[in-house]
Amino acid sequence: MKKITPPPARESSIEDVAKLAGVSCASVSRVVNRLGNVSSKMEERVRRAIEELHYRPNSYSRTLRSGKTNTVAIYRTSLAQKDELYSETLIQKLTSQLSSQNYRVVLELLRSQPDGRHTLDGENGPNREVDGICVVGHTDQADLEVMSRWDLPVCLLNLTFDHPNFISVSLADSAGSAEAVQYLFALGRRKIAFVYGNLQWPGPRGRLEGYREAHRKFAVPMQPEFLVQVDLDEQNYTGGFHAVEKLLQLPDRPDAILFVNDWYAVGGLAALRQHGVRVPEEISIIGFDDSWLAPQVLPPLSTISLEPEELCSVAVEALLKKIEQRPLLRSEYLIRPRLMVRQSCSPLHRTEPVSRANAPEISP
Amino acid sequence: MKKITPPPARESSIEDVAKLAGVSCASVSRVVNRLGNVSSKMEERVRRAIEELHYRPNSYSRTLRSGKTNTVAIYRTSLAQKDELYSETLIQKLTSQLSSQNYRVVLELLRSQPDGRHTLDGENGPNREVDGICVVGHTDQADLEVMSRWDLPVCLLNLTFDHPNFISVSLADSAGSAEAVQYLFALGRRKIAFVYGNLQWPGPRGRLEGYREAHRKFAVPMQPEFLVQVDLDEQNYTGGFHAVEKLLQLPDRPDAILFVNDWYAVGGLAALRQHGVRVPEEISIIGFDDSWLAPQVLPPLSTISLEPEELCSVAVEALLKKIEQRPLLRSEYLIRPRLMVRQSCSPLHRTEPVSRANAPEISP
DNA sequence: GTAAAAAATGTAAACGTTTTTAAAAATATT
DNA sequence: AATATTTTTAAAAACGTTTACATTTTTTAC
């Protein structure tokens, strides 16, 4: 007796569906892709067959035939401490948004060089493999130039590059610090220090600029000794710590400190407490980034959110418009950061109860 | 005069190469895929043609024909604070390893539920789209069950699931804490506390177990009051802080504390300093995770590394073996964590100079 | 009712590979 | 030198779609 081996489990194809429904492949395709010109009778039959066979179109043959990959590559630099979790958050949000729009996400790493730079090796680009690209994290201009030769829509996050294929979505850093300063002004504080580090990237430069803008706008004089740059050889935490110690040695102490990132702020907070300064009463502080650090400390740190969700949704929308050749209004978008008010700021002069039951604080 | 429009820029295909080299497509394919049985003359001509046309095979048609996608999906849960950067690091290392082995990486998110769980919606699996799957981060058993029905090789990181398609690579958490405790014993310390939080996941449970093992092995009696669970409603930092305060109230204080993660350790460190305890001299501390927090604090925190690099290289190797049906020795792998010695531990009784120039420390 | 227009459906070619099969060329065996 | 064997090459069929085109059916217009 001949042994009957079951046919190999094969995914069902459009042809199977067509046969079962008693129509042609073309019609099934029309139903699946909603191309119109289908009678309701036909549609009904096809849908039933699809249901029954659990049919799902093979994306590879689709791409092969149509040239559309429905895939976006995210190029990222390797984990760098300064970026902390921000890039990760962006990648996650981008992925989530893209997949909800039926795009696949492939992850590509930029090879990091010994000198800290990242490079793309020449022509190993994503051939015909993706419809577009997102770039997250600090990236060399040279890399962007390579990408510009790939002839693909590219969306840069917090970067700019002038090329017709490129769009960019960036955070308006200066608006963030301006808002923070204005908030401190509103609390009655006028002696506001700014602690910053590396000004190599546009982000920090913008943050410093916003600090200045707000002072000009409200005609509050700036004191040069309130601008403190941390020692770049130090770790973030320690750097913030020592920067604040410098401020505390001034004969005329500030009554608020804006930090260029949350790490510095947390380090600075430690210094304040160690020196018996009450936060937020004596000196209020504001961080930048709204990192996970911010709500962890005591008092919970008011800080400026980088609005990753909005940044990503604007980026994805713009990129997909570009990919699908739908009309696109601009090639550069700016996202306004948002001040997250927690408990590290308070009005000046209004004295508050100092003790907080069992809270880890240095008693003065 | 007729205007000649240039032909649309088309990537060169295998046929173009074949034509230019004056051979058949099949031969080109044999050269490209190193299938052997090619004369050196032919190989030479084909390679030259490939070079000249910048030919690169179209991966979509390849997949369509051969069924091999050369793609691995990484399934991850959405950013959860507890995991901190660990998952991100894993994803990055996996990506880097996979792409160096010529595999593409697509990123998939597990939809998170209001109740904190993550779920896969039924049958929306990766059809014929990938060759295998990596799963990173806490994941519901229900999700793993769904995956097990997809009939694909799956590699779990720090998770287990009993199914022939699945392999798992996990960290031997208990070995890590055992090593830490042994190290503290070697420094002459015998009164070692353990601060832990949620024991819901196997990781923390293993860490506690290792603590116990080491005590048993070296016949050092454990004091129940040295086991402190943090208040799970508190933030990590604060939780660690208060847990240590509890320890400091004991009539017989510990001389070392092992924390179940770096966050608790950093919070605990703050408590120690606030109460004037010298670290590491009076009380040495060790964290867990080797997060970016660890080297930031003062003194830099000795902690236990989760060895993400090794975990990922083992995972990728095993998964690819399974995908390519090469012989695979085991279906479960254990990675030994490694103690990162920094400066938060010291021998007992040997008094050291207390002051450290300008270091942010609370003077007793 | 018929002609024309519009809508619905079917046919078949293409997308770029890999792979099976067959044929041709090179080499080894008598 | 003829044959058997092996190696190398070519031809052509698939993989599962989309889509241009042809055909049929239905609707509309007179």
Tab-separated table of N, CA and C in Angstrom, chain B residues 92-200:
chain	number	residue	atom	x	y	z
B	92	GLN	N	20.633	46.436	20.391
B	92	GLN	CA	21.716	46.963	19.588
B	92	GLN	C	22.770	45.912	19.272
B	93	LYS	N	23.119	45.159	20.264
B	93	LYS	CA	24.137	44.134	20.034
B	93	LYS	C	23.608	43.049	19.101
B	94	LEU	N	22.373	42.673	19.287
B	94	LEU	CA	21.795	41.673	18.395
B	94	LEU	C	21.851	42.172	16.960
B	95	THR	N	21.436	43.410	16.778
B	95	THR	CA	21.425	43.971	15.439
B	95	THR	C	22.814	43.948	14.822
B	96	SER	N	23.760	44.388	15.618
B	96	SER	CA	25.111	44.452	15.094
B	96	SER	C	25.625	43.059	14.712
B	97	GLN	N	25.359	42.110	15.562
B	97	GLN	CA	25.827	40.746	15.270
B	97	GLN	C	25.113	40.150	14.071
B	98	LEU	N	23.815	40.373	14.021
B	98	LEU	CA	23.045	39.790	12.930
B	98	LEU	C	23.448	40.407	11.598
B	99	SER	N	23.645	41.730	11.588
B	99	SER	CA	23.950	42.283	10.270
B	99	SER	C	25.353	41.916	9.833
B	100	SER	N	26.228	41.662	10.789
B	100	SER	CA	27.545	41.221	10.349
B	100	SER	C	27.479	39.797	9.799
B	101	GLN	N	26.402	39.111	10.060
B	101	GLN	CA	26.214	37.777	9.484
B	101	GLN	C	25.267	37.825	8.294
B	102	ASN	N	25.092	39.022	7.760
B	102	ASN	CA	24.243	39.196	6.583
B	102	ASN	C	22.776	38.892	6.809
B	103	TYR	N	22.329	39.178	7.982
B	103	TYR	CA	20.897	39.096	8.230
B	103	TYR	C	20.357	40.506	8.451
B	104	ARG	N	19.193	40.737	7.909
B	104	ARG	CA	18.506	41.991	8.130
B	104	ARG	C	17.752	41.886	9.456
B	105	VAL	N	17.529	42.998	10.103
B	105	VAL	CA	16.794	42.988	11.368
B	105	VAL	C	15.534	43.827	11.240
B	106	VAL	N	14.397	43.230	11.489
B	106	VAL	CA	13.203	44.068	11.547
B	106	VAL	C	12.715	44.106	12.978
B	107	LEU	N	12.244	45.274	13.336
B	107	LEU	CA	11.871	45.528	14.719
B	107	LEU	C	10.361	45.425	14.845
B	108	GLU	N	9.912	44.647	15.818
B	108	GLU	CA	8.480	44.536	16.049
B	108	GLU	C	8.191	44.876	17.499
B	109	LEU	N	7.134	45.625	17.714
B	109	LEU	CA	6.781	45.963	19.088
B	109	LEU	C	5.655	45.079	19.567
B	110	LEU	N	5.739	44.701	20.821
B	110	LEU	CA	4.605	44.023	21.422
B	110	LEU	C	3.700	45.108	21.989
B	111	ARG	N	2.496	45.084	21.547
B	111	ARG	CA	1.514	46.070	21.974
B	111	ARG	C	1.320	45.941	23.483
B	112	SER	N	1.443	47.041	24.194
B	112	SER	CA	1.252	46.882	25.638
B	112	SER	C	-0.199	47.168	26.009
B	113	GLN	N	-0.634	46.406	26.953
B	113	GLN	CA	-2.025	46.468	27.402
B	113	GLN	C	-2.153	47.420	28.586
B	114	PRO	N	-3.366	47.885	28.831
B	114	PRO	CA	-3.570	48.757	29.986
B	114	PRO	C	-3.106	48.120	31.302
B	115	ASP	N	-3.226	46.824	31.396
B	115	ASP	CA	-2.856	46.185	32.658
B	115	ASP	C	-1.355	45.901	32.746
B	116	GLY	N	-0.608	46.490	31.827
B	116	GLY	CA	0.821	46.315	31.911
B	116	GLY	C	1.316	45.091	31.161
B	117	ARG	N	0.415	44.306	30.663
B	117	ARG	CA	0.826	43.123	29.912
B	117	ARG	C	0.978	43.478	28.438
B	118	HIS	N	1.592	42.569	27.728
B	118	HIS	CA	1.808	42.813	26.305
B	118	HIS	C	1.171	41.673	25.530
B	119	THR	N	0.549	42.028	24.446
B	119	THR	CA	-0.045	40.934	23.691
B	119	THR	C	0.109	41.083	22.197
B	120	LEU	N	0.134	39.922	21.618
B	120	LEU	CA	0.198	39.773	20.185
B	120	LEU	C	-1.216	39.518	19.721
B	121	ASP	N	-1.654	40.213	18.693
B	121	ASP	CA	-2.990	39.870	18.245
B	121	ASP	C	-2.925	38.680	17.323
B	122	GLY	N	-3.582	37.665	17.794
B	122	GLY	CA	-3.743	36.361	17.174
B	122	GLY	C	-2.843	36.005	16.013
B	123	GLU	N	-3.337	36.157	14.821
B	123	GLU	CA	-2.683	35.535	13.678
B	123	GLU	C	-1.874	36.496	12.836
B	124	ASN	N	-1.635	37.682	13.339
B	124	ASN	CA	-0.884	38.642	12.542
B	124	ASN	C	0.613	38.376	12.547
B	125	GLY	N	0.955	37.153	12.649
B	125	GLY	CA	2.360	36.798	12.740
B	125	GLY	C	3.119	37.119	11.471
B	126	PRO	N	4.419	36.940	11.521
B	126	PRO	CA	5.249	37.298	10.381
B	126	PRO	C	5.195	36.214	9.323
B	127	ASN	N	4.012	35.929	8.876
B	127	ASN	CA	3.791	35.062	7.729
B	127	ASN	C	5.053	34.383	7.211
B	128	ARG	N	5.461	34.738	6.026
B	128	ARG	CA	6.672	34.134	5.478
B	128	ARG	C	7.753	35.196	5.446
B	129	GLU	N	7.652	36.135	6.354
B	129	GLU	CA	8.466	37.335	6.214
B	129	GLU	C	9.827	37.258	6.863
B	130	VAL	N	9.994	36.383	7.809
B	130	VAL	CA	11.295	36.289	8.473
B	130	VAL	C	11.694	34.828	8.635
B	131	ASP	N	12.985	34.627	8.883
B	131	ASP	CA	13.485	33.274	9.081
B	131	ASP	C	13.465	32.870	10.541
B	132	GLY	N	13.444	33.871	11.411
B	132	GLY	CA	13.501	33.549	12.829
B	132	GLY	C	13.214	34.773	13.667
B	133	ILE	N	13.164	34.564	14.965
B	133	ILE	CA	12.724	35.608	15.882
B	133	ILE	C	13.608	35.655	17.115
B	134	CYS	N	13.898	36.860	17.572
B	134	CYS	CA	14.486	37.047	18.890
B	134	CYS	C	13.464	37.768	19.754
B	135	VAL	N	13.383	37.386	21.005
B	135	VAL	CA	12.463	38.070	21.911
B	135	VAL	C	13.255	38.685	23.055
B	136	VAL	N	13.068	39.973	23.227
B	136	VAL	CA	13.814	40.710	24.240
B	136	VAL	C	12.849	41.378	25.211
B	137	GLY	N	13.112	41.237	26.469
B	137	GLY	CA	12.297	41.928	27.475
B	137	GLY	C	11.184	41.036	28.006
B	138	HIS	N	10.666	41.438	29.138
B	138	HIS	CA	9.596	40.656	29.757
B	138	HIS	C	8.456	40.435	28.782
B	139	THR	N	8.011	39.223	28.706
B	139	THR	CA	6.983	38.905	27.723
B	139	THR	C	6.020	37.889	28.302
B	140	ASP	N	4.790	38.102	28.024
B	140	ASP	CA	3.745	37.217	28.495
B	140	ASP	C	3.869	35.804	27.941
B	141	GLN	N	3.534	34.838	28.763
B	141	GLN	CA	3.511	33.462	28.274
B	141	GLN	C	2.547	33.328	27.111
B	142	ALA	N	1.457	34.041	27.198
B	142	ALA	CA	0.444	33.955	26.137
B	142	ALA	C	1.042	34.356	24.790
B	143	ASP	N	1.879	35.369	24.814
B	143	ASP	CA	2.516	35.800	23.575
B	143	ASP	C	3.446	34.720	23.031
B	144	LEU	N	4.181	34.117	23.933
B	144	LEU	CA	5.107	33.072	23.498
B	144	LEU	C	4.330	31.914	22.895
B	145	GLU	N	3.182	31.651	23.470
B	145	GLU	CA	2.355	30.583	22.927
B	145	GLU	C	1.926	30.902	21.492
B	146	VAL	N	1.519	32.137	21.284
B	146	VAL	CA	1.158	32.548	19.922
B	146	VAL	C	2.334	32.330	18.989
B	147	MET	N	3.497	32.761	19.428
B	147	MET	CA	4.684	32.604	18.592
B	147	MET	C	4.986	31.152	18.287
B	148	SER	N	4.718	30.308	19.268
B	148	SER	CA	5.061	28.902	19.060
B	148	SER	C	4.218	28.291	17.941
B	149	ARG	N	3.128	28.938	17.635
B	149	ARG	CA	2.296	28.406	16.541
B	149	ARG	C	2.741	28.898	15.178
B	150	TRP	N	3.730	29.777	15.166
B	150	TRP	CA	4.158	30.314	13.876
B	150	TRP	C	5.141	29.404	13.147
B	151	ASP	N	5.585	28.371	13.853
B	151	ASP	CA	6.482	27.423	13.226
B	151	ASP	C	7.759	28.091	12.710
B	152	LEU	N	8.379	28.857	13.577
B	152	LEU	CA	9.635	29.524	13.235
B	152	LEU	C	10.608	29.325	14.398
B	153	PRO	N	11.890	29.286	14.107
B	153	PRO	CA	12.858	29.266	15.207
B	153	PRO	C	12.759	30.551	16.018
B	154	VAL	N	12.724	30.409	17.335
B	154	VAL	CA	12.628	31.570	18.213
B	154	VAL	C	13.738	31.495	19.250
B	155	CYS	N	14.404	32.595	19.459
B	155	CYS	CA	15.419	32.648	20.509
B	155	CYS	C	14.986	33.630	21.589
B	156	LEU	N	14.833	33.125	22.794
B	156	LEU	CA	14.400	33.972	23.900
B	156	LEU	C	15.604	34.453	24.686
B	157	LEU	N	15.596	35.719	25.043
B	157	LEU	CA	16.669	36.236	25.889
B	157	LEU	C	16.130	36.451	27.302
B	158	ASN	N	16.695	35.731	28.224
B	158	ASN	CA	16.277	35.830	29.626
B	158	ASN	C	14.812	35.460	29.843
B	159	LEU	N	14.388	34.502	29.094
B	159	LEU	CA	13.036	33.966	29.238
B	159	LEU	C	13.130	32.480	28.929
B	160	THR	N	12.169	31.720	29.374
B	160	THR	CA	12.150	30.330	28.924
B	160	THR	C	10.749	29.927	28.512
B	161	PHE	N	10.712	28.967	27.604
B	161	PHE	CA	9.435	28.451	27.147
B	161	PHE	C	9.728	27.091	26.542
B	162	ASP	N	8.970	26.120	26.932
B	162	ASP	CA	9.297	24.769	26.506
B	162	ASP	C	8.599	24.427	25.200
B	163	HIS	N	9.358	24.420	24.130
B	163	HIS	CA	8.789	24.131	22.817
B	163	HIS	C	9.937	23.827	21.863
B	164	PRO	N	9.762	22.855	20.995
B	164	PRO	CA	10.890	22.473	20.122
B	164	PRO	C	11.429	23.607	19.250
B	165	ASN	N	10.609	24.575	18.914
B	165	ASN	CA	11.108	25.676	18.089
B	165	ASN	C	11.953	26.680	18.878
B	166	PHE	N	11.861	26.586	20.184
B	166	PHE	CA	12.446	27.654	20.995
B	166	PHE	C	13.815	27.290	21.549
B	167	ILE	N	14.697	28.294	21.556
B	167	ILE	CA	15.907	28.171	22.337
B	167	ILE	C	15.966	29.378	23.264
B	168	SER	N	16.724	29.274	24.319
B	168	SER	CA	16.787	30.416	25.213
B	168	SER	C	18.206	30.633	25.700
B	169	VAL	N	18.554	31.891	25.836
B	169	VAL	CA	19.854	32.270	26.365
B	169	VAL	C	19.584	33.189	27.548
B	170	SER	N	20.054	32.797	28.687
B	170	SER	CA	19.712	33.569	29.877
B	170	SER	C	20.936	33.844	30.720
B	171	LEU	N	20.795	34.837	31.532
B	171	LEU	CA	21.838	35.189	32.468
B	171	LEU	C	21.674	34.337	33.725
B	172	ALA	N	22.780	33.795	34.203
B	172	ALA	CA	22.731	33.034	35.448
B	172	ALA	C	22.786	34.015	36.607
B	173	ASP	N	21.642	34.611	36.903
B	173	ASP	CA	21.615	35.659	37.925
B	173	ASP	C	22.211	35.205	39.246
B	174	SER	N	21.895	33.970	39.629
B	174	SER	CA	22.335	33.535	40.954
B	174	SER	C	23.860	33.497	41.024
B	175	ALA	N	24.488	33.103	39.924
B	175	ALA	CA	25.952	33.065	39.930
B	175	ALA	C	26.524	34.455	40.166
B	176	GLY	N	25.824	35.459	39.652
B	176	GLY	CA	26.305	36.831	39.820
B	176	GLY	C	26.315	37.259	41.272
B	177	SER	N	25.183	37.075	41.948
B	177	SER	CA	25.153	37.539	43.337
B	177	SER	C	26.034	36.648	44.206
B	178	ALA	N	26.113	35.381	43.854
B	178	ALA	CA	26.991	34.503	44.628
B	178	ALA	C	28.421	35.008	44.538
B	179	GLU	N	28.827	35.391	43.350
B	179	GLU	CA	30.188	35.880	43.189
B	179	GLU	C	30.405	37.168	43.972
B	180	ALA	N	29.404	38.038	43.942
B	180	ALA	CA	29.524	39.300	44.668
B	180	ALA	C	29.683	39.045	46.163
B	181	VAL	N	28.867	38.146	46.667
B	181	VAL	CA	28.928	37.852	48.104
B	181	VAL	C	30.286	37.250	48.458
B	182	GLN	N	30.726	36.351	47.612
B	182	GLN	CA	32.020	35.722	47.858
B	182	GLN	C	33.134	36.765	47.874
B	183	TYR	N	33.017	37.720	46.957
B	183	TYR	CA	34.003	38.807	46.900
B	183	TYR	C	33.997	39.602	48.201
B	184	LEU	N	32.816	39.862	48.722
B	184	LEU	CA	32.717	40.607	49.979
B	184	LEU	C	33.273	39.785	51.133
B	185	PHE	N	32.997	38.500	51.125
B	185	PHE	CA	33.594	37.618	52.129
B	185	PHE	C	35.111	37.750	52.076
B	186	ALA	N	35.633	37.710	50.862
B	186	ALA	CA	37.089	37.754	50.702
B	186	ALA	C	37.664	39.060	51.243
B	187	LEU	N	36.844	40.106	51.213
B	187	LEU	CA	37.300	41.382	51.759
B	187	LEU	C	37.170	41.410	53.280
B	188	GLY	N	36.767	40.317	53.844
B	188	GLY	CA	36.682	40.221	55.294
B	188	GLY	C	35.322	40.615	55.844
B	189	ARG	N	34.364	40.852	54.991
B	189	ARG	CA	33.052	41.273	55.456
B	189	ARG	C	32.156	40.051	55.631
B	190	ARG	N	31.394	40.071	56.696
B	190	ARG	CA	30.557	38.901	56.999
B	190	ARG	C	29.095	39.284	57.208
B	191	LYS	N	28.843	40.564	57.394
B	191	LYS	CA	27.465	40.991	57.684
B	191	LYS	C	26.903	41.688	56.448
B	192	ILE	N	26.421	40.848	55.550
B	192	ILE	CA	26.043	41.355	54.234
B	192	ILE	C	24.524	41.419	54.085
B	193	ALA	N	24.048	42.604	53.784
B	193	ALA	CA	22.604	42.753	53.596
B	193	ALA	C	22.258	42.609	52.119
B	194	PHE	N	21.016	42.316	51.854
B	194	PHE	CA	20.551	42.219	50.465
B	194	PHE	C	19.269	43.029	50.333
B	195	VAL	N	19.296	43.989	49.416
B	195	VAL	CA	18.131	44.838	49.193
B	195	VAL	C	17.505	44.464	47.862
B	196	TYR	N	16.251	44.093	47.925
B	196	TYR	CA	15.600	43.639	46.700
B	196	TYR	C	14.211	44.251	46.603
B	197	GLY	N	13.593	44.069	45.420
B	197	GLY	CA	12.264	44.641	45.230
B	197	GLY	C	11.277	43.575	44.817
B	198	ASN	N	10.800	43.725	43.633
B	198	ASN	CA	9.803	42.813	43.101
B	198	ASN	C	10.423	41.456	42.791
B	199	LEU	N	9.834	40.399	43.327
B	199	LEU	CA	10.374	39.067	43.049
B	199	LEU	C	9.542	38.336	41.995
B	200	GLN	N	8.782	39.112	41.271
B	200	GLN	CA	7.879	38.514	40.300
B	200	GLN	C	8.631	37.816	39.177
